[in-house]
PDB file of C-alpha atoms in Angstrom:
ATOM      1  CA  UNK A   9      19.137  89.102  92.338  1.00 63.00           C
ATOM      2  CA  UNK A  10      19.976  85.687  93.489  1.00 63.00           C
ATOM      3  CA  UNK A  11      22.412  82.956  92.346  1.00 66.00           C
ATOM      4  CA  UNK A  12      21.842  80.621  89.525  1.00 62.00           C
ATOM      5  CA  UNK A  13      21.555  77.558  92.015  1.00 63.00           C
ATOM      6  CA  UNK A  14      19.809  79.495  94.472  1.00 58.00           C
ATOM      7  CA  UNK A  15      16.232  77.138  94.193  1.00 56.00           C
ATOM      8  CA  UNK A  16      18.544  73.970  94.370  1.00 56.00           C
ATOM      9  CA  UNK A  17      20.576  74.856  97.134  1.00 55.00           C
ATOM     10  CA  UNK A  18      20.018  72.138  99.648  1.00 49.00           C
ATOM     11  CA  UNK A  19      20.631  72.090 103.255  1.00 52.00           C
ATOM     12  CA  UNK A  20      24.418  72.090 104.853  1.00 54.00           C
ATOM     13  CA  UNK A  21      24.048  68.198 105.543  1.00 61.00           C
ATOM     14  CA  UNK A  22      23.831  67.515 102.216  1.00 72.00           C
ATOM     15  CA  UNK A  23      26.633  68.657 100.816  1.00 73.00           C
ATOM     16  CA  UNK A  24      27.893  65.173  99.519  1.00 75.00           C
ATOM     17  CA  UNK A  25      24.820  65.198  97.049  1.00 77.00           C
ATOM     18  CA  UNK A  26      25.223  69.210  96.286  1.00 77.00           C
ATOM     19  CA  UNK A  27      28.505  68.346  95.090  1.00 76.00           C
ATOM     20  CA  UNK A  28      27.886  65.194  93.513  1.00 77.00           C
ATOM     21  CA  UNK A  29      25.021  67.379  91.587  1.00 75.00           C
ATOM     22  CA  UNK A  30      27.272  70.060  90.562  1.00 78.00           C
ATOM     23  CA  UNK A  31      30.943  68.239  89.682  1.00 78.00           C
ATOM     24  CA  UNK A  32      29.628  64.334  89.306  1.00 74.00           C
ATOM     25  CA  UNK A  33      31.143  61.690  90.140  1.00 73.00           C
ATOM     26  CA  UNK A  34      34.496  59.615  88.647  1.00 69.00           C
ATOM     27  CA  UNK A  35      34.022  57.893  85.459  1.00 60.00           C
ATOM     28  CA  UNK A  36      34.663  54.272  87.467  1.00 60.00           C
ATOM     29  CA  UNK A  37      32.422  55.683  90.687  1.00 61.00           C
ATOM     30  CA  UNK A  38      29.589  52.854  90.144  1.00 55.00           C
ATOM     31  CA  UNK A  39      32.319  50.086  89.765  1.00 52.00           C
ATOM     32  CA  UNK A  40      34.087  51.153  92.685  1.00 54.00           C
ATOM     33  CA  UNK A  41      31.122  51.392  94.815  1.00 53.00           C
ATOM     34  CA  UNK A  42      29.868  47.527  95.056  1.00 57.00           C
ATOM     35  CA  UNK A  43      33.217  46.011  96.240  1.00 60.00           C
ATOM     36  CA  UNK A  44      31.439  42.682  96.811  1.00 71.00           C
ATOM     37  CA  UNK A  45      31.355  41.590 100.431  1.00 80.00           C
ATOM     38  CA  UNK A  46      35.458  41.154 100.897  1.00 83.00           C
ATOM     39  CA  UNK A  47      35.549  41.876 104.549  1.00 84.00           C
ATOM     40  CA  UNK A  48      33.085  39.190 105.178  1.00 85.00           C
ATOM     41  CA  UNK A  49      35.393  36.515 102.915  1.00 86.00           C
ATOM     42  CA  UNK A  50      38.433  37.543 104.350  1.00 88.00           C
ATOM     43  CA  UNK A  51      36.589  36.869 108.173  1.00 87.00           C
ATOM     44  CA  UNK A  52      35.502  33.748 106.590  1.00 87.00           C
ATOM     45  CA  UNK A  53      38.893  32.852 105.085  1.00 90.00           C
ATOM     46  CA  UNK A  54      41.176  33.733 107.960  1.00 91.00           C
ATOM     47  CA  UNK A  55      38.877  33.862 110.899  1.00 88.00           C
ATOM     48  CA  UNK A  56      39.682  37.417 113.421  1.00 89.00           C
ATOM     49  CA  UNK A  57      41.422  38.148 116.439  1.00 89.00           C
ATOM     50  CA  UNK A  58      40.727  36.274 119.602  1.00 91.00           C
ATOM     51  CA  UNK A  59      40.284  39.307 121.524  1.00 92.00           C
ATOM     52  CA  UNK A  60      37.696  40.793 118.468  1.00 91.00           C
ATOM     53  CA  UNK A  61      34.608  41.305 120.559  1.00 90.00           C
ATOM     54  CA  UNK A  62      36.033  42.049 123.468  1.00 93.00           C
ATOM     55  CA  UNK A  63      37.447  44.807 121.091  1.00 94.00           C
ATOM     56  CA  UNK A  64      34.253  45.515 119.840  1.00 92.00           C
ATOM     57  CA  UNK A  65      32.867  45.812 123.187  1.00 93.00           C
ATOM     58  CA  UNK A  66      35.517  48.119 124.711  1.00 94.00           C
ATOM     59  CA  UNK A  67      34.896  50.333 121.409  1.00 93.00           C
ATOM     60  CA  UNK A  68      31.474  50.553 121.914  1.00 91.00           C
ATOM     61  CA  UNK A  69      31.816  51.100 125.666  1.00 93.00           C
ATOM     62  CA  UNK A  70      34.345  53.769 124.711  1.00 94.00           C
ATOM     63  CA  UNK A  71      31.628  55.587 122.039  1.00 92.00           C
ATOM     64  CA  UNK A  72      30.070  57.247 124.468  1.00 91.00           C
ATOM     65  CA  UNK A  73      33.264  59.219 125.648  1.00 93.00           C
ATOM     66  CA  UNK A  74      34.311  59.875 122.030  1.00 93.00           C
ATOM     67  CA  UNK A  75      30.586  61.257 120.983  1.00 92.00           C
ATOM     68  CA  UNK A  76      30.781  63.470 124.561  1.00 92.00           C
ATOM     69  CA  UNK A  77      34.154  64.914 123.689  1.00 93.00           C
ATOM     70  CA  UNK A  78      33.213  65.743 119.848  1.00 92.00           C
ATOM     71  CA  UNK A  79      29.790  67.435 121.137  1.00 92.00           C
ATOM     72  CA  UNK A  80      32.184  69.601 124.100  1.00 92.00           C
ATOM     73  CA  UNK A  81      35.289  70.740 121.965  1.00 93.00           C
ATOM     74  CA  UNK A  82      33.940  70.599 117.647  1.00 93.00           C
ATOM     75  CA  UNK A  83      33.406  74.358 116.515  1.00 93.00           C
ATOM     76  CA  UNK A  84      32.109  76.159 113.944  1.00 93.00           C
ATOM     77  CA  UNK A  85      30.095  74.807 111.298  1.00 94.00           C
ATOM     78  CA  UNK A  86      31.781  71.352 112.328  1.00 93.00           C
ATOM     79  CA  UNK A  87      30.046  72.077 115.864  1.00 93.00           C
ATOM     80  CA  UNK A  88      27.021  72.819 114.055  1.00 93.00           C
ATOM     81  CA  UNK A  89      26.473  69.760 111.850  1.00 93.00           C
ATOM     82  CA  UNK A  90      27.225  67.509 114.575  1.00 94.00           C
ATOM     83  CA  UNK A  91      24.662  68.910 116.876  1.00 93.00           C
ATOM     84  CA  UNK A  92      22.004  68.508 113.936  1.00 93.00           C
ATOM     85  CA  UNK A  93      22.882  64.782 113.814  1.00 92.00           C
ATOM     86  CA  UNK A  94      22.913  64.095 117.015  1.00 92.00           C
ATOM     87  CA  UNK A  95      19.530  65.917 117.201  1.00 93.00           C
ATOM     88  CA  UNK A  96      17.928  63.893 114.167  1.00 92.00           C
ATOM     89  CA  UNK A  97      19.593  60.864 116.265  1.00 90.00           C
ATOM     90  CA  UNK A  98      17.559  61.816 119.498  1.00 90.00           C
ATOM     91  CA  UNK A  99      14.078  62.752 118.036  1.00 91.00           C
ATOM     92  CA  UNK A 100      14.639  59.062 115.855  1.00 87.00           C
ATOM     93  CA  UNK A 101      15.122  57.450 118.792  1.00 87.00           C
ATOM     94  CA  UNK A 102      12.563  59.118 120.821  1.00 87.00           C
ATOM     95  CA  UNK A 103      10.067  58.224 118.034  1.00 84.00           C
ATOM     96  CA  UNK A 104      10.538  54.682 118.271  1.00 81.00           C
ATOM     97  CA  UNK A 105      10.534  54.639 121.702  1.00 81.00           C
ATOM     98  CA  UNK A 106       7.170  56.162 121.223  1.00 77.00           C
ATOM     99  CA  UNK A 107       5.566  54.095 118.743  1.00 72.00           C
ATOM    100  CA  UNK A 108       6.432  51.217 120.983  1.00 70.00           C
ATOM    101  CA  UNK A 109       5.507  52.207 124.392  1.00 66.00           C
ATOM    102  CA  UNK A 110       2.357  50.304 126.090  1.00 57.00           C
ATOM    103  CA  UNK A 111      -0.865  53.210 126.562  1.00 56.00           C
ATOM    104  CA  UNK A 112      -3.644  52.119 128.495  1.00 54.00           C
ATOM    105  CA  UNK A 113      -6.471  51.758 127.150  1.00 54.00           C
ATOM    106  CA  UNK A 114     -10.178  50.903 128.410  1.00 55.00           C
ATOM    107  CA  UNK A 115     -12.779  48.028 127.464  1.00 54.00           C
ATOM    108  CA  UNK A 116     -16.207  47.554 128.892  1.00 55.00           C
ATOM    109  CA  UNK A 117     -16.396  44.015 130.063  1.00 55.00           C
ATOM    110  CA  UNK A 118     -19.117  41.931 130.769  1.00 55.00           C
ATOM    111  CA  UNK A 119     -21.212  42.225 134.049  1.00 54.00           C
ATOM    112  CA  UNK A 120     -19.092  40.251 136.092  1.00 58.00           C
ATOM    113  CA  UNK A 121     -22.140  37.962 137.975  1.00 58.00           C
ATOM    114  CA  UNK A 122     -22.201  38.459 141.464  1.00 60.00           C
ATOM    115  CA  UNK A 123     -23.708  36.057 144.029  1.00 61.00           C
ATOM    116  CA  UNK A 124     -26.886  37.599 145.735  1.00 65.00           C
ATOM    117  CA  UNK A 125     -28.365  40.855 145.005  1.00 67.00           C
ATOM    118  CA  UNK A 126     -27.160  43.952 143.766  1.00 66.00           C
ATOM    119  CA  UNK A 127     -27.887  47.623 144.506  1.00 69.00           C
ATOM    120  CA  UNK A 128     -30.048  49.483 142.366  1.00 65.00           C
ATOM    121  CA  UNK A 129     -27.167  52.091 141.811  1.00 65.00           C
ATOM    122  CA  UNK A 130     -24.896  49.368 140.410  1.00 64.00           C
ATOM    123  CA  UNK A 131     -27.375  48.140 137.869  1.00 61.00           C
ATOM    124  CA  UNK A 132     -26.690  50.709 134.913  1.00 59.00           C
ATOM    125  CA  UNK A 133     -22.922  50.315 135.669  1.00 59.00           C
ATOM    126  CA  UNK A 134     -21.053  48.510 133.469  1.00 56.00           C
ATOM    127  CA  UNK A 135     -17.415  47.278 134.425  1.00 53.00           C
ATOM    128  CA  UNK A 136     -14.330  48.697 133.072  1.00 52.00           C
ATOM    129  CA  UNK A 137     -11.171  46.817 132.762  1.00 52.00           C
ATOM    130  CA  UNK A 138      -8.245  48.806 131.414  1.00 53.00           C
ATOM    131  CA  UNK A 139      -6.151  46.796 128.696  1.00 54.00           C
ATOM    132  CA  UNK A 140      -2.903  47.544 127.253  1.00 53.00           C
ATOM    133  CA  UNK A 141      -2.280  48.477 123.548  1.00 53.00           C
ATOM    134  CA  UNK A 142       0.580  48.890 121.764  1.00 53.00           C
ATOM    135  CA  UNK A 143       0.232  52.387 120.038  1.00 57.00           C
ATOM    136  CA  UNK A 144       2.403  51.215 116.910  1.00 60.00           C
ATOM    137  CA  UNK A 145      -1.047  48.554 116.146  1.00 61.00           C
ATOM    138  CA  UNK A 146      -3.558  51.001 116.389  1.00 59.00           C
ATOM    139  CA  UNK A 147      -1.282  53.525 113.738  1.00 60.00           C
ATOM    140  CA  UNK A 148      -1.151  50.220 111.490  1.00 60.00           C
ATOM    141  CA  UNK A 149      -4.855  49.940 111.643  1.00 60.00           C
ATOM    142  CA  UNK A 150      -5.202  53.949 110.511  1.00 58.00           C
ATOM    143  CA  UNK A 151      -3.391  53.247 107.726  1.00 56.00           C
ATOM    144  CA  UNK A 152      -5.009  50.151 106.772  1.00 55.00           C
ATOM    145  CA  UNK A 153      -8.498  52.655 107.642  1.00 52.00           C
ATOM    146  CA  UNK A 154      -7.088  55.359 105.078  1.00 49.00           C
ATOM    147  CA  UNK A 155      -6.779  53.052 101.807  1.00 49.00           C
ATOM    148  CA  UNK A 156      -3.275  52.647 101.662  1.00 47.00           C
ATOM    149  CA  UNK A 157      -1.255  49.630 100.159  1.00 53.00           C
ATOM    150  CA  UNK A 158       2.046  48.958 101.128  1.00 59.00           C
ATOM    151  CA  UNK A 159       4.504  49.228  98.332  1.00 65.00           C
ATOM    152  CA  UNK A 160       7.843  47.277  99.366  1.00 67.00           C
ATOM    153  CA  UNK A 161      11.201  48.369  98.123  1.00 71.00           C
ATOM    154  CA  UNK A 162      12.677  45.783  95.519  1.00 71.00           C
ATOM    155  CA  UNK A 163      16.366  44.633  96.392  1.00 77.00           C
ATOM    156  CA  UNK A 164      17.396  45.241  92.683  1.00 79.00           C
ATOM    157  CA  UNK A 165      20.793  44.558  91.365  1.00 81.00           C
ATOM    158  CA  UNK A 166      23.199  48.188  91.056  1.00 81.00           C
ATOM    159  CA  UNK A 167      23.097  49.820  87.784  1.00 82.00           C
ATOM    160  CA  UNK A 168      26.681  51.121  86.014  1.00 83.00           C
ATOM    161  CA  UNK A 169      26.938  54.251  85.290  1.00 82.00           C
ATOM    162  CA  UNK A 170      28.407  53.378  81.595  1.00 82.00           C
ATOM    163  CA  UNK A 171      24.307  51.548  81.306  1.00 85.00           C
ATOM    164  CA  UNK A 172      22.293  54.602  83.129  1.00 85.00           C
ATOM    165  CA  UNK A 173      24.428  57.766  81.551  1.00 88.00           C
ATOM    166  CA  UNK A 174      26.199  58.636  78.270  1.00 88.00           C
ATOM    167  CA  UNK A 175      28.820  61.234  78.475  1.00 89.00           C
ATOM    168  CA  UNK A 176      28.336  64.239  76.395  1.00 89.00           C
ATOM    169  CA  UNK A 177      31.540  65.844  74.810  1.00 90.00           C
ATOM    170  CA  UNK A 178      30.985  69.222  75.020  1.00 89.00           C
ATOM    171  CA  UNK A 179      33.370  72.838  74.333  1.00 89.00           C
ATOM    172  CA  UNK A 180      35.166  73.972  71.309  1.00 91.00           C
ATOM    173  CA  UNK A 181      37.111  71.047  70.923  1.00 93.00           C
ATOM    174  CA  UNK A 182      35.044  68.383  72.510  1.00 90.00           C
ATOM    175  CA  UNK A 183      37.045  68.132  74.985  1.00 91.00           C
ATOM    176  CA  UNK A 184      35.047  68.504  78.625  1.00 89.00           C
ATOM    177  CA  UNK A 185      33.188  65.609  79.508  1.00 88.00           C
ATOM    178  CA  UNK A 186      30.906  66.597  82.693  1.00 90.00           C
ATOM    179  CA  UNK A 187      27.790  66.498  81.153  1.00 90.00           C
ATOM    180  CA  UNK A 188      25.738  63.193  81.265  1.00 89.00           C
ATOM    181  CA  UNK A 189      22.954  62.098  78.617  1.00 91.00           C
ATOM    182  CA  UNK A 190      20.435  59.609  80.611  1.00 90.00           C
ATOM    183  CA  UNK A 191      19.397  56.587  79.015  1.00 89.00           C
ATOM    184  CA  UNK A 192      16.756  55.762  80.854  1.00 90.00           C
ATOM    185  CA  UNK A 193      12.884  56.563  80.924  1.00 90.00           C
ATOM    186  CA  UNK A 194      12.074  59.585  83.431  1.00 90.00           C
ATOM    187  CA  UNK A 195       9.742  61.790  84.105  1.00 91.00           C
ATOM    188  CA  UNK A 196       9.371  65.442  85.031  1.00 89.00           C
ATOM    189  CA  UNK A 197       6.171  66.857  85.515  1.00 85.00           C
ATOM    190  CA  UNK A 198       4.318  69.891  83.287  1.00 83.00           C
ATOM    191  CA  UNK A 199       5.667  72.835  84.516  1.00 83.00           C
ATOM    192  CA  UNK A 200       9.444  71.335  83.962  1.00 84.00           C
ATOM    193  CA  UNK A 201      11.594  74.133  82.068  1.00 85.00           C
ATOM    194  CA  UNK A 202      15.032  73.037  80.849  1.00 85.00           C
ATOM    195  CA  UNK A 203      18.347  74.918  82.785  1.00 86.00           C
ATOM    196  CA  UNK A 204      20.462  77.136  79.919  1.00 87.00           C
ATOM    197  CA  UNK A 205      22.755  74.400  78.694  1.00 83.00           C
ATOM    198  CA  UNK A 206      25.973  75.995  80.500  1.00 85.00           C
ATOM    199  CA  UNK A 207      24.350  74.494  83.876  1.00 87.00           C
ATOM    200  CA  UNK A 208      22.679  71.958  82.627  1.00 88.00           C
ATOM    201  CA  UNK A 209      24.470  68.634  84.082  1.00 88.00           C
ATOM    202  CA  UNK A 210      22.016  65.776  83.535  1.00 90.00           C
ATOM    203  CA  UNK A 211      20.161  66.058  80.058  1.00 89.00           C
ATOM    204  CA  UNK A 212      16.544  63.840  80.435  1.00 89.00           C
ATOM    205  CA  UNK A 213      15.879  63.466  76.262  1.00 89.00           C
ATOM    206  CA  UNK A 214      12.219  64.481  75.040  1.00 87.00           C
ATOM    207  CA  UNK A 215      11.702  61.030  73.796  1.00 89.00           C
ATOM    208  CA  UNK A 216      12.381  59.084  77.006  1.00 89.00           C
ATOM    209  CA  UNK A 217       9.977  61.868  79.321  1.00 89.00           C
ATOM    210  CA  UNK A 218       6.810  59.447  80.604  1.00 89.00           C
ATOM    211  CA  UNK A 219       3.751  60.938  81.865  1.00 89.00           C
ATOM    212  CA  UNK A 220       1.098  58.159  81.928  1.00 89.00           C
ATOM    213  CA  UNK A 221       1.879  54.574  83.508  1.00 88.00           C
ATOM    214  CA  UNK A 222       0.114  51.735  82.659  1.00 88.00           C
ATOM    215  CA  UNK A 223      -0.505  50.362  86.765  1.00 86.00           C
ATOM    216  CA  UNK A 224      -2.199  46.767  87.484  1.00 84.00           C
ATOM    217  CA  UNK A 225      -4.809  47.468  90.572  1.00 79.00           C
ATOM    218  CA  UNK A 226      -3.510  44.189  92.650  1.00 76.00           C
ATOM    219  CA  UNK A 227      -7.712  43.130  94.010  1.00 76.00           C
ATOM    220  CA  UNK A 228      -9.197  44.135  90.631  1.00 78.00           C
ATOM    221  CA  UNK A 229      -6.200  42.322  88.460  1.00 79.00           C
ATOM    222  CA  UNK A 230      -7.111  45.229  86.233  1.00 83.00           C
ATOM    223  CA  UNK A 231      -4.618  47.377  84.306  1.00 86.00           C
ATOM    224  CA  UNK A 232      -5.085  51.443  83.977  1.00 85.00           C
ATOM    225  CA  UNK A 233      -3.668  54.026  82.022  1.00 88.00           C
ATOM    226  CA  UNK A 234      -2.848  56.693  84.613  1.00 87.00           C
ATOM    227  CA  UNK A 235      -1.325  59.610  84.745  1.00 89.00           C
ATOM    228  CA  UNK A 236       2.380  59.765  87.201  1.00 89.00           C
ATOM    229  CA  UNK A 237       2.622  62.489  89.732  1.00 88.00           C
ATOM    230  CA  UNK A 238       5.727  61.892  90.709  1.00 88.00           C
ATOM    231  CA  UNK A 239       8.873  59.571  91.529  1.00 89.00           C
ATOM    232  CA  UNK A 240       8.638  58.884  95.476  1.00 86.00           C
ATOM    233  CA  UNK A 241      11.772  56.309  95.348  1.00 86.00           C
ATOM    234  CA  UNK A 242      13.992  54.485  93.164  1.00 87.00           C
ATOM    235  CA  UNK A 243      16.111  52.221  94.775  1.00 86.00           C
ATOM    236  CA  UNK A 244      19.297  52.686  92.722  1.00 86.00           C
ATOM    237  CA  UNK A 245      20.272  56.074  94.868  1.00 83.00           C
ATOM    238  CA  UNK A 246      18.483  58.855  96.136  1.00 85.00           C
ATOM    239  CA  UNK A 247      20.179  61.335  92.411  1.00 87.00           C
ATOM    240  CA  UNK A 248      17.913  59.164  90.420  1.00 87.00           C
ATOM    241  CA  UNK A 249      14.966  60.110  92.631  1.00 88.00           C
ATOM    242  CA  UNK A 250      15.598  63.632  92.409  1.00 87.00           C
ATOM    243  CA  UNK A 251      16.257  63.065  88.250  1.00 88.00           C
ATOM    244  CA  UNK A 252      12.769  61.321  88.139  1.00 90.00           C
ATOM    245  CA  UNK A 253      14.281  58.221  86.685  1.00 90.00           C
ATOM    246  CA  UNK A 254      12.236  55.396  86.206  1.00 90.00           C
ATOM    247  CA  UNK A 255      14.480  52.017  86.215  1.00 89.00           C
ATOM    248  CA  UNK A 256      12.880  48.002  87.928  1.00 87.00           C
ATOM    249  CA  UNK A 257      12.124  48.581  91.716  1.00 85.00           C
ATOM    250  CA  UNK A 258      11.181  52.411  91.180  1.00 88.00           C
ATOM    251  CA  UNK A 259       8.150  53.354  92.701  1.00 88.00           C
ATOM    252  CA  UNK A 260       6.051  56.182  91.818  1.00 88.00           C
ATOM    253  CA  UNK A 261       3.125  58.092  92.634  1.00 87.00           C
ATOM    254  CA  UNK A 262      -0.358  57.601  90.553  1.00 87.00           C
ATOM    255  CA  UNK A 263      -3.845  60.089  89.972  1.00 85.00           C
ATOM    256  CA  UNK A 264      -5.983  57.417  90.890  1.00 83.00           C
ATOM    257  CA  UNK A 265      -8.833  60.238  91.068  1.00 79.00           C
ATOM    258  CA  UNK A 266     -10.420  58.957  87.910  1.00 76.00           C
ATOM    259  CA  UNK A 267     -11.018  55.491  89.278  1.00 75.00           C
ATOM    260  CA  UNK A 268     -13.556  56.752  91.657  1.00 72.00           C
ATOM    261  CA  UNK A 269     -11.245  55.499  94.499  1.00 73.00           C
ATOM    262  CA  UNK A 270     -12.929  56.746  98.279  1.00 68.00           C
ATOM    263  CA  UNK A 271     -11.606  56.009 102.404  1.00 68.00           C
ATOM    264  CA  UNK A 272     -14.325  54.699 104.898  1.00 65.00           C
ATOM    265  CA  UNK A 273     -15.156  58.377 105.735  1.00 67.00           C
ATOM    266  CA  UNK A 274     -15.795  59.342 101.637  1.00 65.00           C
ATOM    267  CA  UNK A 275     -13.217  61.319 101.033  1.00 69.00           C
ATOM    268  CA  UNK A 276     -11.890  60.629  97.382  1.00 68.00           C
ATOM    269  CA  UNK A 277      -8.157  59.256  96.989  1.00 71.00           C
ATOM    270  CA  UNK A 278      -6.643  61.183  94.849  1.00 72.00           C
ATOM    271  CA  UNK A 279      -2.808  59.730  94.758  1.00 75.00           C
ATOM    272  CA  UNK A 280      -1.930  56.283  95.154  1.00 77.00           C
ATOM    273  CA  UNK A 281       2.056  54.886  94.761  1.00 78.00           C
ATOM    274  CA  UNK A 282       2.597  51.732  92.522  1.00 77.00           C
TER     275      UNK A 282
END
């Protein structure tokens, strides 16, 4: 057989989040976690150093050495995890070089005219001048080609954890408190089964489970019950993304299939996020 947690076993560089998932968090976690912009008063305040960027600078300079020693002498499953980041790093970087690299490109132009006569093998030949495009414009237009809106990420103010959970006493004596009632809507989608209660951390009530939206189509100013397919991000953290919790700012993904929704080629859109 397999363990328990075997299906949510995530990968070694998330191990912050496994054990976040499986021991929580301290009681005062969410109002130790804004600490307000202090470093940027104090600069304000009490100005820095004199010699602060050429500090920075020399740190920066000296990065390079630091990352190159790490990489050469780090073992194990240290070694291991830092050679993943770095990787992810590399391929991120090589990406964006990518998307904004020039690629030639070629555009008939107009028959340039050309004082006297021209050859009858010239006449069918039309003149190509090669223009640059930036790649990153033409995988805008694509998307713009495929039907898809841009949904942008709300800047919404951090939730407590006192106003988004309510601790569950739990044992004999009601005396363990590591289980966490959410008082928020969520949703979890028709094949969700319930973990035995001995594992089961984060408990999403009956009542508050949402599977139909009510979404306002932004050209049509028309409002639609549809059903949700999923939560792609909520803003708050990436635990109440995996939870399915809905909260201002989430944003989720729609079955717009009923609306008759199609792309330029025909093909029916079947999942829209809102």
């Amino acid at each position: 057989g397999q363990r328990f947690d075997h299906a949510e076993k995530m990968p070694q560089n998330d191990y912050m989040e496994l054990h976040k998932k499986r021991y929580g968090q301290r009681f005062d976690h969410a109002e130790k976690m804004p600490q307000n912009d202090y470093m940027e008063l104090h600069k304000k305040r009490y100005g820095q150093r004199f010699d602060h960027a050429e500090k920075m600078r020399k740190k920066e300079a000296r990065k390079v050495k630091d990352i190159s020693n790490k990489a050469q002498n780090l073992h194990g499953i240290k070694g291991k995890l830092f050679a993943k980041e770095r990787y992810q790093e590399k391929v991120r970087m090589r990406k964006t070089m990518k998307a904004h690299e020039e690629k030639e490109a070629t555009a008939k132009d107009e028959k340039q005219k050309t004082d006297g006569a021209v050859p009858a093998y010239l006449l069918d030949r039309n003149e190509v001048n090669r223009t640059k495009v930036l790649s990153n414009m033409i995988k805008q237009k694509r998307k713009e080609k495929a039907g898809k809106w841009k949904v942008p990420i709300e800047k919404v103010k951090a939730m407590t954890e006192d106003e988004m959970f309510k601790i569950m006493k739990t044992g004999k004596r009601r005396k363990k408190a590591w289980k966490r009632v959410i008082n928020k809507v969520s949703f979890v989608g028709d094949n969700f089964t319930r973990k035995p209660p001995k594992f089961e951390r984060f408990i999403r009530p009956s009542g508050l489970r949402f599977k139909r939206a009510h979404v306002t189509h932004p050209e049509l100013k028309t409002t639609f019950q549809l059903d949700i397919l999923g939560v792609k991000k909520n803003p708050q953290s990436s635990m109440y993304t995996s939870l399915g919790i809905i909260t201002k700012g989430a944003i989720i993904e729609v079955n717009v299939s009923e609306l008759g929704l199609v792309t330029q080629t025909g093909k029916v859109v079947w999942g829209k996020y809102a």
